[in-house]
Coordinates of C-alpha atoms and ligand atoms in Angstrom, one line a residue:
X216 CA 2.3 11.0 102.3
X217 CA 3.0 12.3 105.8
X218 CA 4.0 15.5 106.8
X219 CA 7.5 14.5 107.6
X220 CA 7.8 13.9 103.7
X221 CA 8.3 17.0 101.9
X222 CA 10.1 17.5 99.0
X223 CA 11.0 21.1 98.9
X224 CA 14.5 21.3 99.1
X225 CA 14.2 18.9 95.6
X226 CA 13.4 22.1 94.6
X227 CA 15.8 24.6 95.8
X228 CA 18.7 25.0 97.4
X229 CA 20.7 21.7 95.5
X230 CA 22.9 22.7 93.4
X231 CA 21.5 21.1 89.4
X232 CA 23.1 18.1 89.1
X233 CA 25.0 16.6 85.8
X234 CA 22.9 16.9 82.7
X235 CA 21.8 14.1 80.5
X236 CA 21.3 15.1 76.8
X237 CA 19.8 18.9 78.9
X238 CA 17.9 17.4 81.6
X239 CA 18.6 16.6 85.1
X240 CA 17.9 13.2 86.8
X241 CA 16.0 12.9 90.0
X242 CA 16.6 9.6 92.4
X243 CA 15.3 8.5 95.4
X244 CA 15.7 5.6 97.1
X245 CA 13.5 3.1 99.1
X246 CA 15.4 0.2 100.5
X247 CA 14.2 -3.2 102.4
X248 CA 16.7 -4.7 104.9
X249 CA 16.1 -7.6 106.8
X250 CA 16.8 -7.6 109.5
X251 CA 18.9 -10.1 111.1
X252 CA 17.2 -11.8 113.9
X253 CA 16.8 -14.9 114.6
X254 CA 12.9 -15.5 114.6
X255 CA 10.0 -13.6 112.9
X256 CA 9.0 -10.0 113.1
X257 CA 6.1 -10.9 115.0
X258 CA 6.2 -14.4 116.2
X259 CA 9.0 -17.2 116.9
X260 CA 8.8 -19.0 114.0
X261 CA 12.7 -19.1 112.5
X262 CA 14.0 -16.6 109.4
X263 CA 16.3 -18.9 108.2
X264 CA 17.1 -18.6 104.2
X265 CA 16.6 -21.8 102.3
X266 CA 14.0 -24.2 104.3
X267 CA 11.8 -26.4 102.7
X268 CA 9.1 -24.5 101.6
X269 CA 6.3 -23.6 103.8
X270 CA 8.1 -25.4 107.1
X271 CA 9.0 -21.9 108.8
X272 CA 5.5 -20.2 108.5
X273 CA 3.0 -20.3 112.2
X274 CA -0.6 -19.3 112.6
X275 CA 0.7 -16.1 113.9
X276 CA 3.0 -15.1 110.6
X277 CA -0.5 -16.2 108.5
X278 CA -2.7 -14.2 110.9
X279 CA -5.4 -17.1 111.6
X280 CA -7.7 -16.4 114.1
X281 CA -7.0 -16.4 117.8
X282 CA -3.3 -15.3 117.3
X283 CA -2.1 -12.2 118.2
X284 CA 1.3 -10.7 117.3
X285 CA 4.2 -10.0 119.5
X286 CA 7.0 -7.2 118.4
X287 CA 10.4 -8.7 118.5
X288 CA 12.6 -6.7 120.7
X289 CA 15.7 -7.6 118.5
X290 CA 13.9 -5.9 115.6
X291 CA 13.4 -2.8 117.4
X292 CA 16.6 -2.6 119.0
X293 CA 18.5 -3.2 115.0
X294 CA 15.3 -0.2 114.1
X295 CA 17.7 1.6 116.8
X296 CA 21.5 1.6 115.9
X297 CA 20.1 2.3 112.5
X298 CA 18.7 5.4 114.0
X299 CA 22.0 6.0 115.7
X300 CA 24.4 5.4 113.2
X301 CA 22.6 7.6 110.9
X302 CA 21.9 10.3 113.0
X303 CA 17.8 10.0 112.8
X304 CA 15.4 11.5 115.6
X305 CA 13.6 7.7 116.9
X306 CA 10.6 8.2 117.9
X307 CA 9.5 7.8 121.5
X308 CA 5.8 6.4 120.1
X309 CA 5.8 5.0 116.8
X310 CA 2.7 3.1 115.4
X311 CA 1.9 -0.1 112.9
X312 CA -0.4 0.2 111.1
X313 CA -2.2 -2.3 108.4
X314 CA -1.3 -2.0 104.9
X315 CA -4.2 -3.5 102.8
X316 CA -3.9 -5.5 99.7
X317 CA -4.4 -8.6 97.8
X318 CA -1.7 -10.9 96.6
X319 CA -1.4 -14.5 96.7
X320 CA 1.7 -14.4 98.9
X321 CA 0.0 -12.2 101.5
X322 CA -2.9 -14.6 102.9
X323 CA -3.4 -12.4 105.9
X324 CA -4.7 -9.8 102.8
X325 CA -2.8 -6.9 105.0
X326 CA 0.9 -6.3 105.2
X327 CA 2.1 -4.5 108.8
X328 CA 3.7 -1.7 108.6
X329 CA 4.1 1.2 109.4
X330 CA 2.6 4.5 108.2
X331 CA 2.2 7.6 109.7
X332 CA 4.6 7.8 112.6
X333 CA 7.5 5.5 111.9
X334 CA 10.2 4.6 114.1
X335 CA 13.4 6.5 112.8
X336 CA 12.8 10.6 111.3
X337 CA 15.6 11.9 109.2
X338 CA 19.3 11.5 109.4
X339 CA 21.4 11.4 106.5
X340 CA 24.3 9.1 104.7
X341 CA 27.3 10.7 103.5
X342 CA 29.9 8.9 101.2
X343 CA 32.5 10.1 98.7
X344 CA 32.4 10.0 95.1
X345 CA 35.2 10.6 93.4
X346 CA 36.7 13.1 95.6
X347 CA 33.4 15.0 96.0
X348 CA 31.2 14.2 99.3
X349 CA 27.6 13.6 99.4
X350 CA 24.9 13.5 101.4
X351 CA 21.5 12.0 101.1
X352 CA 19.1 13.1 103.6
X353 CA 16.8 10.3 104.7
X354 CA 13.0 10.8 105.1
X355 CA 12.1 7.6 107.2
X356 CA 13.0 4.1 107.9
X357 CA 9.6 2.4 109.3
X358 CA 9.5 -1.5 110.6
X359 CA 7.9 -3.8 108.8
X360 CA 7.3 -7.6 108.4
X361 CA 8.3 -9.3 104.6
X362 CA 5.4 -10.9 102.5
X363 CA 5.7 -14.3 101.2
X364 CA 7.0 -15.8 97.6
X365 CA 5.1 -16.7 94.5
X366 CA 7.6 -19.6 92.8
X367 CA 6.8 -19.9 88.8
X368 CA 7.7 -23.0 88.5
X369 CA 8.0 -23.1 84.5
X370 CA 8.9 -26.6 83.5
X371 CA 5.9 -27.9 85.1
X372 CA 3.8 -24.2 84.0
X373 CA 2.4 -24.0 87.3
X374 CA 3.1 -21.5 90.9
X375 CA 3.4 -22.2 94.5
X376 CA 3.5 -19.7 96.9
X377 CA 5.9 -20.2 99.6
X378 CA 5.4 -18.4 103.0
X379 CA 8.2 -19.2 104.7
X380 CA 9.3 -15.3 104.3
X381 CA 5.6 -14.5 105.8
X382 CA 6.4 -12.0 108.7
X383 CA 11.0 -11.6 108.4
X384 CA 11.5 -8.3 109.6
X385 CA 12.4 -5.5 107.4
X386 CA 13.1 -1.9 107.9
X387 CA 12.4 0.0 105.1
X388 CA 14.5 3.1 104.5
X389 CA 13.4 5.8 102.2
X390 CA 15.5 8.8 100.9
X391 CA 14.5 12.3 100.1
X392 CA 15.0 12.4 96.4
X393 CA 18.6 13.6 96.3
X394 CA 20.3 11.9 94.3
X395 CA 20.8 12.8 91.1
X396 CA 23.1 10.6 89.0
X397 CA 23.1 6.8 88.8
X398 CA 26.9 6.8 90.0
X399 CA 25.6 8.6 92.8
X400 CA 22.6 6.3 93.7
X401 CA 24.8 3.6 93.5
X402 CA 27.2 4.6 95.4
X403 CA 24.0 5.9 98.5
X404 CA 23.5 1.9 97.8
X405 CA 26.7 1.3 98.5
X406 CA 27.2 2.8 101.6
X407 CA 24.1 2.1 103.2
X408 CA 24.7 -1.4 102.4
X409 CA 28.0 -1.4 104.0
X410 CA 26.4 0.7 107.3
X411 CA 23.8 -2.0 107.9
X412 CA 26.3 -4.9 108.0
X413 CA 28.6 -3.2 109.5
X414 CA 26.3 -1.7 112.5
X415 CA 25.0 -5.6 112.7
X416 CA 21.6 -5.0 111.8
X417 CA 21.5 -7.0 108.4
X418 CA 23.5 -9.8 107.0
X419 CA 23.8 -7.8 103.3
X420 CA 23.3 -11.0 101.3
X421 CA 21.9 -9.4 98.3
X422 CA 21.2 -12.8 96.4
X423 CA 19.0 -14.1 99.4
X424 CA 17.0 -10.7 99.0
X425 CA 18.7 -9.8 102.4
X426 CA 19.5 -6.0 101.0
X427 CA 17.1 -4.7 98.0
X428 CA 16.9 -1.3 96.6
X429 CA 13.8 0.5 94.7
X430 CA 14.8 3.2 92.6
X431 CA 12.3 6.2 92.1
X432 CA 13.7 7.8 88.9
X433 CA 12.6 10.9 87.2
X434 CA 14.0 13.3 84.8
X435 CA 13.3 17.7 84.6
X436 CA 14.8 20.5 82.8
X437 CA 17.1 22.1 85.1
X438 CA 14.9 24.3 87.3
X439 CA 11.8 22.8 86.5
X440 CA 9.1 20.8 88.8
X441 CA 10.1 17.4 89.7
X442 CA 9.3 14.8 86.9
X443 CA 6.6 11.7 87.4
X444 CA 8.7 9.4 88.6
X445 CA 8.2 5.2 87.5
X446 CA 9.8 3.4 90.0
X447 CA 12.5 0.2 89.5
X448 CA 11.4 -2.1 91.9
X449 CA 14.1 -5.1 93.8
X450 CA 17.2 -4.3 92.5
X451 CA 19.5 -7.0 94.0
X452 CA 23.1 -6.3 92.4
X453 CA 24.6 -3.5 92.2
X454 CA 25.4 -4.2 88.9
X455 CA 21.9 -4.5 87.8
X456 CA 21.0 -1.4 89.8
X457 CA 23.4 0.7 87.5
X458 CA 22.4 -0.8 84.4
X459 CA 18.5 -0.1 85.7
X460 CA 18.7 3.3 86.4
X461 CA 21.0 4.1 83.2
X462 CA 18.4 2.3 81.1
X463 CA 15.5 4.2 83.0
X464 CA 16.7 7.6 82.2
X465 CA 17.3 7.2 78.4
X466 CA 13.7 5.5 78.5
X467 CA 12.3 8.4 80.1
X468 CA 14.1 11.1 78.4
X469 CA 13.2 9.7 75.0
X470 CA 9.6 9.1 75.5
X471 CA 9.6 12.7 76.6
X472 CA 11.6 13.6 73.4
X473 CA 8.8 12.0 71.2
X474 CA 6.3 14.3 73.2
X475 CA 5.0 11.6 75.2
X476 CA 4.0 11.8 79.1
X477 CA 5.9 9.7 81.7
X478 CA 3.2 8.3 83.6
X479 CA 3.9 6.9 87.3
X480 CA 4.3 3.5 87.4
X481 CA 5.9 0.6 88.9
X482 CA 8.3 -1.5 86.7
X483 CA 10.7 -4.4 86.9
X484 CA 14.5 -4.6 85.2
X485 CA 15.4 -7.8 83.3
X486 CA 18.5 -8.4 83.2
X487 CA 18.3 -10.4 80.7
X488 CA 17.2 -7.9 77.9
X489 CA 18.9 -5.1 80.0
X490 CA 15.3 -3.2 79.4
X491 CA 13.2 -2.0 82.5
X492 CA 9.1 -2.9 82.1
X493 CA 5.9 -1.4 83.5
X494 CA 4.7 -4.2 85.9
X495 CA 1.6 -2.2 87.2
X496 CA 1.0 1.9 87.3
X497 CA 1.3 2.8 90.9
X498 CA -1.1 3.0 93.4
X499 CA -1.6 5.9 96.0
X500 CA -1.5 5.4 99.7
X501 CA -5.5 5.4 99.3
X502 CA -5.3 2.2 97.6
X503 CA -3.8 0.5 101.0
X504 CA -6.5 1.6 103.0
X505 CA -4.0 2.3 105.9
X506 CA -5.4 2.2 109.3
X507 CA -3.5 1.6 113.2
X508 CA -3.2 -2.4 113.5
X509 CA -5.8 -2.9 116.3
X510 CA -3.9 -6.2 117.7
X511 CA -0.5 -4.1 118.5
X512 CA -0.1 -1.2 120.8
X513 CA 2.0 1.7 119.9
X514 CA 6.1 0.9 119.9
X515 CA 7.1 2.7 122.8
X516 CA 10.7 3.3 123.0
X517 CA 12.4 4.4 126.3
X518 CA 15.0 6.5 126.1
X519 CA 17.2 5.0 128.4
X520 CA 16.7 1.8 125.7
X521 CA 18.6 4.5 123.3
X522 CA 21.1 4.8 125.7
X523 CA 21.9 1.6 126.2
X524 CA 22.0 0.7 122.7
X525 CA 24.0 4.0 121.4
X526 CA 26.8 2.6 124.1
X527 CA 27.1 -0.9 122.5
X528 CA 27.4 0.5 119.2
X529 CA 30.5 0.2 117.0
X530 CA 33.0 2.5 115.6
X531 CA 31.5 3.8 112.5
X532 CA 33.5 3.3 109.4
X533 CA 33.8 7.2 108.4
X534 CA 34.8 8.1 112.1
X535 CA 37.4 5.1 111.5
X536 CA 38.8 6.4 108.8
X537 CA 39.1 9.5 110.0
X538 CA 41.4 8.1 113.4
X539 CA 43.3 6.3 110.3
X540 CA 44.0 9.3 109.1
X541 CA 44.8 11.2 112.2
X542 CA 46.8 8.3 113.9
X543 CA 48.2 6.7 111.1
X544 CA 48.7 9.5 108.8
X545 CA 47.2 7.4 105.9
X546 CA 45.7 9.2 103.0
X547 CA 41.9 9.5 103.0
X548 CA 41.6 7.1 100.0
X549 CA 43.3 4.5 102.1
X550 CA 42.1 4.7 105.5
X551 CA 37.9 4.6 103.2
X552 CA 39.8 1.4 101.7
X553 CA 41.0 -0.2 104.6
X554 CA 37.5 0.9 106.2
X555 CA 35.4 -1.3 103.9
X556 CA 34.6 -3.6 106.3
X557 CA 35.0 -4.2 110.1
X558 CA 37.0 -7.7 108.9
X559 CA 39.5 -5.7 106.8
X560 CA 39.6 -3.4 109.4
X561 CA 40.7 -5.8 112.5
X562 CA 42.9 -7.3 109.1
X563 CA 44.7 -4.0 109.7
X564 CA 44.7 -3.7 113.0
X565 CA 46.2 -6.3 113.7
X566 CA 49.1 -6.2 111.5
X567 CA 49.6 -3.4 112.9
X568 CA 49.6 -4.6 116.3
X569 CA 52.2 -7.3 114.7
X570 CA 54.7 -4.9 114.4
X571 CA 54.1 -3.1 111.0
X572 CA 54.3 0.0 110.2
X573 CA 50.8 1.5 109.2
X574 CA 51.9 3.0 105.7
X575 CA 53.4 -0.3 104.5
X576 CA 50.3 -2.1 106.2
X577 CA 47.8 -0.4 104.4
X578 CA 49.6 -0.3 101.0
X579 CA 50.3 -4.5 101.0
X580 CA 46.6 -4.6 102.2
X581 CA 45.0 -2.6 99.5
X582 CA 47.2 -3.3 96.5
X583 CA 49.0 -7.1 96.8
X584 CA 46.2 -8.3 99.4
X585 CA 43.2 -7.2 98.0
X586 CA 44.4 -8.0 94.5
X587 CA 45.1 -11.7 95.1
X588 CA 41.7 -11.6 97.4
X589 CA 39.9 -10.7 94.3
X590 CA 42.0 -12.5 91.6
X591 CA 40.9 -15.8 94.1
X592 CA 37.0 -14.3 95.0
X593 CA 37.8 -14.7 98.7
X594 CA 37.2 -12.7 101.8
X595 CA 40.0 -10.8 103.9
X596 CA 39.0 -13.6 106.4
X597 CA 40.2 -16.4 104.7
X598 CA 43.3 -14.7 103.3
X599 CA 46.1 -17.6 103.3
X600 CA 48.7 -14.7 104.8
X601 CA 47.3 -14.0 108.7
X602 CA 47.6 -10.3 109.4
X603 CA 50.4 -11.4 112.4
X604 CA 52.5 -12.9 109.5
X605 CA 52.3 -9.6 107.4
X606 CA 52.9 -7.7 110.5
X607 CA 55.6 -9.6 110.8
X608 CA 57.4 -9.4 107.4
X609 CA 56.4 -6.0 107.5
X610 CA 58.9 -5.4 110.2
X611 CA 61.7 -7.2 108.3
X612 CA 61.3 -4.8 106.0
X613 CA 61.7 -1.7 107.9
X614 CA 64.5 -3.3 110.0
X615 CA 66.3 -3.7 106.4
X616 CA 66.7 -7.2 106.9
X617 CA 65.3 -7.8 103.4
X618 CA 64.4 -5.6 100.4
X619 CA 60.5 -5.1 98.9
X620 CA 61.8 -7.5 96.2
X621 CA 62.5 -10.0 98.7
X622 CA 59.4 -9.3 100.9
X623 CA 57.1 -10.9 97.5
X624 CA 58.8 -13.6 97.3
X625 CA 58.3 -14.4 100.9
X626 CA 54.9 -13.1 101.1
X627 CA 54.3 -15.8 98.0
X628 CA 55.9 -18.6 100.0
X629 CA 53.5 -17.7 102.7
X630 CA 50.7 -17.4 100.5
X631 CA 50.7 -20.8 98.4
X632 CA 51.7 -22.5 102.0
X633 CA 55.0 -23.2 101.3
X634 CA 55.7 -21.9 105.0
X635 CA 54.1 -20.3 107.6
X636 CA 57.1 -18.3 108.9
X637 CA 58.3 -15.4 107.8
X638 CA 61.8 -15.7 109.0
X639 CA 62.3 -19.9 107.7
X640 CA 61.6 -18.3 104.3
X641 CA 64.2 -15.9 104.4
X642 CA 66.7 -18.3 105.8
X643 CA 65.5 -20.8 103.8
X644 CA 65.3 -18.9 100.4
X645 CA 68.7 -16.8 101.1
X646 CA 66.7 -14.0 101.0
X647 CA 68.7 -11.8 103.8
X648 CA 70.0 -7.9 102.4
X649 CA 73.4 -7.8 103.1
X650 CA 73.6 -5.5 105.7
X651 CA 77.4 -5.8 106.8
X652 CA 79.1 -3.1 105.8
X653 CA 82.3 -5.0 105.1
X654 CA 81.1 -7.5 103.1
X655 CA 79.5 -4.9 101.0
X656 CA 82.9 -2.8 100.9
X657 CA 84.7 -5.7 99.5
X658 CA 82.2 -6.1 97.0
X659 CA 82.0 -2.5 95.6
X660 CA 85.9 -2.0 95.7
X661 CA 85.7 -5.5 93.3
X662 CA 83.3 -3.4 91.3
X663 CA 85.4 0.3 91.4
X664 CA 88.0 -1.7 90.3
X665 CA 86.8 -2.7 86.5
X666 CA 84.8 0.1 85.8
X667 CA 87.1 2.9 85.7
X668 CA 84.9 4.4 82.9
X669 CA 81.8 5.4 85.1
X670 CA 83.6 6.5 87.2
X671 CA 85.5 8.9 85.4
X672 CA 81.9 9.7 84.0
X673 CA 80.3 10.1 87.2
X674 CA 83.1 12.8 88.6
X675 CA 82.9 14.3 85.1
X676 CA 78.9 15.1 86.3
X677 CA 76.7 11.8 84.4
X678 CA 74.1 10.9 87.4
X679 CA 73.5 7.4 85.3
X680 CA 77.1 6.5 85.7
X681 CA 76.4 6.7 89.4
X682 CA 73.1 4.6 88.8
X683 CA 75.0 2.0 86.6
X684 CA 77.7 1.1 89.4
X685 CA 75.3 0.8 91.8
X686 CA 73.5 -1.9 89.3
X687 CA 76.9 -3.6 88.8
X688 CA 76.9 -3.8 92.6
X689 CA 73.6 -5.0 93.3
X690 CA 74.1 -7.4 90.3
X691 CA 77.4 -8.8 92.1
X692 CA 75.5 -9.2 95.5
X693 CA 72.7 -11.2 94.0
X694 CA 70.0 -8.5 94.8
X695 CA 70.8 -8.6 98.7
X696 CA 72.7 -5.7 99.1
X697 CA 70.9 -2.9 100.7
X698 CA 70.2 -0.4 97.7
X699 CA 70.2 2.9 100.3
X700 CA 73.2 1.2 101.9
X701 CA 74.9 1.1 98.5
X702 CA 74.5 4.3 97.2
X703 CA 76.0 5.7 100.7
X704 CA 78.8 3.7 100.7
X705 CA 79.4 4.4 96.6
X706 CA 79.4 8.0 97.5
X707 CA 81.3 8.3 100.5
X708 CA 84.1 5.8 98.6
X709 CA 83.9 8.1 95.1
X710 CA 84.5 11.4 97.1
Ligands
ADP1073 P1 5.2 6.4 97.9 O1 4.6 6.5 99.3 O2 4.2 6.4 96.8 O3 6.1 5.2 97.9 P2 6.9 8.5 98.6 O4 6.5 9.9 98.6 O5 7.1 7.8 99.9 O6 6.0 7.7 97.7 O7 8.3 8.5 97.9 C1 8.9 7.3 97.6 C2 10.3 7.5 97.1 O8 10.3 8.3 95.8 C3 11.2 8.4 98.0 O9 12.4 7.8 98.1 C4 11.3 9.7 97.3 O10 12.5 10.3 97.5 C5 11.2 9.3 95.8 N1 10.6 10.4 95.0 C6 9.5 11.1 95.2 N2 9.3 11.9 94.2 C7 10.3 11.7 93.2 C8 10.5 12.2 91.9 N3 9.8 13.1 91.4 N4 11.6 11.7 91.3 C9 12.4 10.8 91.9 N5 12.2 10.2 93.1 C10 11.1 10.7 93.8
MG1074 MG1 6.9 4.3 99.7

């Protein structure tokens, strides 16, 4: 394609990436987001999801004569942050151009795009797997406008087309073929997915089509060429994605076991048989016909535009994690948890701000939190427990006024709605550690008293004669008793 698109480091300079029965898989991603403004790409007609059929398509989205498109700023400046989060070069002077081709959902007959100079060059996303980082360098992401939708309407064996799509805005973002596991693809997925919704550029709503991935796959003996590639178009899940791509490369690998030739093509995954299909073989850039679209001039993009966008932009998630880690002292795998997404995040914050400590924060957050979260399939932001309530209990924690044990059973009482205050439960429930020292010294003398044979075991050297008394007086105090309390008092009372 264009000259920005080269391939060669495919070649050298990666290291060979995990073999498949001997050979090495090849993936590169192209991936539509739409982009979430309010009208069209080119015109004001509305991109809301789920109108009546052909209600949100005007002459200018169908191209009928006397119309002339008009570039939404709000595309460009979402084209922009993507840029910035990303690290890409954005061009000063990009260009649409027409992309030529017949389809039923594409009255116009041409799809703009654009081709040779896009708006954002290069850049890179880096994520984790496992405990290994990647990178995937980017070749392009150009601006686009979305096509409409054929509807097979089986029961009555007949399509519509639907154009209400006609003209969203989409920016297209195409990898250098780095990737070279499915794990790792899906995990590029991933984290691009989680970049444009959390930079605000694209609402991520896979089912709506909001966020779809096409997977160029190819297979090589280590060292060899690069592979003809078929490529897995619309993956909307990221479940399907895996199961795609896994299914791809035994396919391939196979036919080129039975001495047969992968030839390029274009193919769907149905997730119904699990099996990818050739749809069409794929056509070249030639086939489009490109040329500049004469109705628009060139997107010019000022760079004190840049500016002003770079200083409305957001705290990326791997820069937050990092201050977790720094500020918080949180382990990398937690601060990248709590860093999902900006509402988990703030979750954090906040309960932070509450009072709690960060470590204890981040540990209720990612294991009791997120495991009822999921348990229920419901976001952080509708979590019954507010983060100022955990902040709260939290606190009652680390000022020993009740144990962890205690802290569930409150955090449950909060959780099914039973009360919205922390302390009232404890009060209520009984729930307080016993933190006066001369109730608890009445209470372990009681238990010195009739168990003379631990503790002639524990001065004769047997640690679990220690461990026992302090069960028998946790057992008297009904669980309340401060367990590091205990064990200090024990000692200091046993010599
Ligand atoms: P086209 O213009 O035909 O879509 P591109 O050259 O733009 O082709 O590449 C499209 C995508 O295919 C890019 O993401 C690129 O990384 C990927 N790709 C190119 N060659 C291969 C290959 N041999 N194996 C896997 N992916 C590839
Ligand atoms: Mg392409």
């Amino acid at each position: 394609m264009s000259e920005i698109n080269t391939f060669e480091a495919a070649q050298s300079g990666r290291p060979t990436g995990p073999l498949v029965r001997g050979y090495e898989v090849i993936i590169g991603f192209e991936t539509h987001a739409q982009l979430s403004t309010a009208s069209k790409i080119f015109s004001r007609a509305s991109t809301a999801f789920g109108a009546e059929p052909n209600t949100q398509a005007c002459a200018v989205d169908l191209a009928l004569p006397g119309t002339l498109p008009v570039m939404n700023k709000g595309a460009v400046e979402r084209a922009i942050r993507l840029g910035l989060a990303l690290g890409s070069h954005i061009a000063p002077r990009s260009v649409f151009a027409r992309k030529n081709y017949f389809y039923p959902d594409l009255p116009k007959g041409y799809q703009i795009s654009q081709f040779e100079i896009p708006v954002v060059q290069g850049g890179s996303v880096s994520f984790f797997l496992g405990d290994e980082e990647k990178t995937v360098r980017l070749v392009r992401a150009h601006l686009e406008e979305d096509a409409g939708k054929s509807l097979h309407e089986d029961f009555i064996g007949q399509s519509g087309i639907d154009l209400n799509r006609a003209g969203t805005p989409l920016l297209e973002i195409v990898t250098e073929p780095d990737m070279r596991s499915t794990a790792e693809a899906v995990a590029y997925a991933r984290e691009l997915h989680k970049i444009v919704t959390w930079i605000g550029i694209c609402d991520g709503n896979m089912q709506e089509g909001s966020f779809r991935c096409d997977a160029n796959v190819s297979v090589r003996r280590p060292g060899a060429p690069l592979g003809t590639r078929r490529e897995i178009k619309n993956l909307n899940s990221f479940k399907f994605m895996q199961q795609a791509i896994d299914y791809e490369i035994r396919w391939q690998i196979e036919e080129i076991e039975e001495g047969r030739q992968i030839q390029q093509a274009t193919v769907l995954f149905d997730p119904d048989t699990g099996e990818t299909r050739a749809m069409r073989t794929k056509e070249d850039a030639a086939d489009y016909r490109y040329f500049p679209d004469p109705d628009l001039p060139p997107l010019a993009i000022a760079a004190e535009w840049i500016e002003r966008v770079r200083a409305g932009m957001p705290e990326l998630p791997r820069a937050m994690a990092e201050r977790y880690v720094q500020q918080h002292g949180l382990s990398e795998y937690d601060a990248t948890q709590l860093t999902q997404s900006p509402a988990l995040a703030s979750y954090f914050d906040a309960a932070v701000d509450a009072g709690a400590a960060p470590k204890l924060a981040s540990n209720w957050i990612t294991g009791e939190i997120a495991r009822r979260l999921n348990q229920q399939d419901i976001a952080i932001t509708d979590a019954p427990v507010t983060a100022a309530q955990l902040g709260k209990l939290i606190q009652r924690i680390s000022d020993d006024t009740i144990s962890n044990n205690a802290a569930r059973t409150v955090f449950d009482a909060l959780w099914t709605g039973e009360s919205q205050d922390v302390d009232a439960v404890i009060e209520a429930k009984g729930l307080k550690q016993m933190s006066d020292s001369g109730a608890l010294e009445t209470i372990i003398d009681a238990v010195l008293a009739t168990n003379q044979k631990n503790i002639d075991e524990y001065r004769a050297g047997k640690d679990k004669a220690f461990n026992a008394l302090v069960g028998q007086v946790m057992k008297a105090s009904q669980g309340k008793a401060n367990p590091a309390q205990v064990n200090a008092l024990l000692k200091a009372k046993l010599g």
